[in-house]
Structures are given as C-alpha cells and as structure tokens.
Coordinates of C-alpha atoms in Angstrom, one line a residue:
M16 CA 31.8 -2.7 21.2
G17 CA 34.9 -4.1 22.6
G18 CA 34.0 -7.8 22.7
V19 CA 32.6 -8.4 19.2
N20 CA 33.9 -11.4 17.2
N21 CA 32.6 -13.4 14.2
I22 CA 32.7 -16.8 15.9
N23 CA 29.5 -18.5 16.9
P24 CA 29.5 -19.5 20.5
T25 CA 29.1 -23.1 21.4
G26 CA 28.9 -24.8 24.7
P27 CA 26.6 -25.0 27.7
S28 CA 25.4 -21.4 27.5
T29 CA 24.0 -21.9 24.0
G30 CA 22.6 -25.4 24.5
E31 CA 24.8 -26.9 21.6
A32 CA 27.3 -29.6 22.2
P33 CA 30.9 -29.0 21.1
P34 CA 32.0 -31.0 18.0
A35 CA 33.3 -34.4 18.9
A36 CA 36.9 -35.2 18.2
P37 CA 37.5 -37.8 15.5
S38 CA 38.5 -41.2 16.8
P39 CA 42.1 -42.2 15.9
A40 CA 40.9 -45.4 14.1
A41 CA 38.6 -43.7 11.7
P42 CA 40.1 -41.6 8.8
P43 CA 38.9 -38.0 8.5
A44 CA 35.7 -37.5 6.4
D45 CA 37.5 -35.3 3.8
A46 CA 40.4 -37.7 3.3
A47 CA 40.6 -39.6 0.0
P48 CA 40.7 -43.4 0.2
S49 CA 44.0 -44.9 -0.6
R50 CA 44.0 -46.9 -3.9
K51 CA 47.3 -48.8 -3.3
K52 CA 46.7 -52.3 -2.0
P53 CA 48.9 -53.4 0.8
G54 CA 51.6 -55.7 -0.3
R55 CA 51.5 -54.6 -3.9
R56 CA 55.0 -53.8 -5.3
G57 CA 56.6 -52.7 -8.5
G58 CA 53.9 -50.9 -10.5
C59 CA 54.6 -50.8 -14.2
L60 CA 58.4 -51.3 -14.1
P61 CA 58.3 -55.2 -14.2
W62 CA 55.9 -55.0 -17.2
A63 CA 58.1 -52.6 -19.0
I64 CA 61.1 -54.8 -18.4
V65 CA 59.2 -57.9 -19.7
A66 CA 58.1 -55.9 -22.8
A67 CA 61.6 -54.7 -23.5
V68 CA 63.0 -58.3 -23.2
L69 CA 60.3 -59.7 -25.5
L70 CA 61.0 -56.9 -28.0
A71 CA 64.7 -57.6 -28.0
V72 CA 64.2 -61.4 -28.5
F73 CA 61.8 -60.7 -31.4
A74 CA 64.4 -58.3 -33.0
V75 CA 67.2 -60.9 -32.7
W76 CA 64.9 -63.6 -34.1
K77 CA 63.7 -61.5 -37.1
F78 CA 67.0 -59.7 -37.9
P79 CA 68.1 -62.2 -40.6
S80 CA 64.8 -61.8 -42.3
F81 CA 64.9 -58.0 -42.2
K82 CA 68.5 -58.0 -43.5
A83 CA 67.6 -60.4 -46.4
Q84 CA 64.6 -58.2 -47.4
A85 CA 66.8 -55.1 -47.2
E86 CA 69.4 -56.8 -49.5
L87 CA 66.8 -57.8 -52.0
G88 CA 65.1 -54.3 -51.9
S89 CA 68.4 -52.4 -52.4
A90 CA 69.5 -54.7 -55.3
Y91 CA 66.1 -54.3 -57.0
A92 CA 66.3 -50.5 -56.6
A93 CA 69.8 -50.4 -57.9
R94 CA 68.9 -52.4 -61.0
V95 CA 65.7 -50.5 -61.7
G96 CA 67.4 -47.2 -61.0
C97 CA 70.3 -48.0 -63.3
S98 CA 68.1 -49.0 -66.2
C99 CA 65.8 -46.0 -65.7
R100 CA 68.7 -43.5 -65.5
Y101 CA 71.2 -44.8 -68.1
V102 CA 69.0 -46.9 -70.5
Q103 CA 65.9 -44.6 -70.6
G104 CA 67.9 -41.4 -69.8
R105 CA 65.5 -40.2 -67.1
S106 CA 66.5 -38.3 -63.9
L107 CA 67.3 -40.2 -60.8
E108 CA 64.4 -38.5 -58.9
S109 CA 61.9 -39.7 -61.5
C110 CA 63.2 -43.2 -61.3
Q111 CA 62.2 -43.5 -57.7
S112 CA 58.5 -43.3 -58.8
D113 CA 59.0 -46.7 -60.5
F114 CA 59.5 -48.5 -57.1
E115 CA 57.0 -50.9 -55.8
P116 CA 54.8 -49.9 -52.8
G117 CA 56.7 -50.6 -49.5
M118 CA 60.1 -49.5 -50.8
E119 CA 60.0 -46.0 -49.2
M120 CA 63.1 -46.9 -47.0
V121 CA 65.3 -47.5 -50.1
S122 CA 67.3 -44.6 -51.4
L123 CA 69.2 -44.2 -54.6
S124 CA 72.6 -42.5 -55.2
E125 CA 74.5 -42.0 -58.4
D126 CA 78.2 -42.1 -59.4
P127 CA 78.3 -40.5 -62.9
A128 CA 82.0 -41.2 -63.4
T129 CA 81.5 -45.0 -63.3
R130 CA 77.8 -44.9 -64.4
T131 CA 76.8 -46.7 -61.2
I132 CA 73.6 -46.5 -59.2
T133 CA 73.6 -47.6 -55.6
G134 CA 70.4 -48.6 -53.8
S135 CA 70.6 -48.6 -50.0
V136 CA 68.5 -49.2 -46.9
P137 CA 70.0 -47.3 -44.0
L138 CA 72.1 -49.5 -41.6
L139 CA 71.1 -52.7 -43.3
A140 CA 72.1 -53.1 -46.9
S141 CA 73.6 -51.5 -50.0
R142 CA 73.9 -52.8 -53.5
S143 CA 75.1 -51.3 -56.8
A144 CA 74.4 -51.8 -60.5
R145 CA 76.7 -50.5 -63.3
H146 CA 75.7 -49.6 -66.8
A147 CA 77.7 -51.8 -69.2
G148 CA 76.7 -50.3 -72.6
A149 CA 74.8 -52.7 -74.9
S150 CA 74.5 -55.3 -72.1
G151 CA 72.4 -53.0 -70.0
C152 CA 72.8 -52.7 -66.2
L153 CA 74.7 -55.4 -64.3
M154 CA 74.7 -56.0 -60.6
Q155 CA 78.1 -55.4 -58.9
P156 CA 79.3 -58.3 -56.7
D157 CA 79.1 -57.8 -52.9
N158 CA 82.3 -56.6 -51.3

C-alpha cells in the first residue's frame, strides 16, 4: 500500500476535465464585492467638520442668551435661598426644593458670618443675597 493518497484523480485517465483557471478579468467567486465607489473621498470626516463648525456658530450666537438666563437663575436662587434660610429659618438643603423646574444647574452656598447666600451656575454666573434684618434679603451688587 505504498501509493495510497486521499486525492481524487482528475485528468484523461478518469474522463474528467481539470478545473479551468479563472480569467484575470473576473473576480474570484468567493470574493466579496467592493462597496466603495471609485472617486469617492473623505467619508464621514467632512460631515463631522461641518457639524462642529455649525455647533460652534450656534454656541457663539446663543452664548449671550445662556449667560443672561444663568444670571437671572442665580439671582433668583440667591434671593429665594436667603429668604428661606434666614427669614424662615430652614436648612439650605430644604431651600433647594423651592426652586422652579429647570433650575437643577443652580447651586446654593452659604456664608454664615455675613448671612449671605450665593446662587451660582457653574462657569456662567454667580449672584449673592444678604439678609438685612427687618428689610429681608437684599441682592448684592455685581462686582
């Protein structure tokens, strides 16, 4: 049994024709078709750049409005927080429950020595109100 192999013979002795070689112009049958169109360039990068530029223009255009709303919100929070803390005598944490919906970005801080409450929106605005005895809470001027 010296000449045994597991290859089926082909050729003139078996009557079968050998497999034909693929032509150079035709792609192999198992090759996946290319999805990239010829001449197409860039992909998603130009769209990402356009989106970033539009976002930057929108931010610059709307920044004064955002800043004004942050100033108003921080002043409102300081005034309400000061009245809640020093007129009603409640804790500063319970005063934050008095805020209107949409004021989640505004935080309160307290300076007990001067009886001042500061409302602030990070990186945009900060305003303070001081308890003035019988006059209630007064807004501090901007510095």
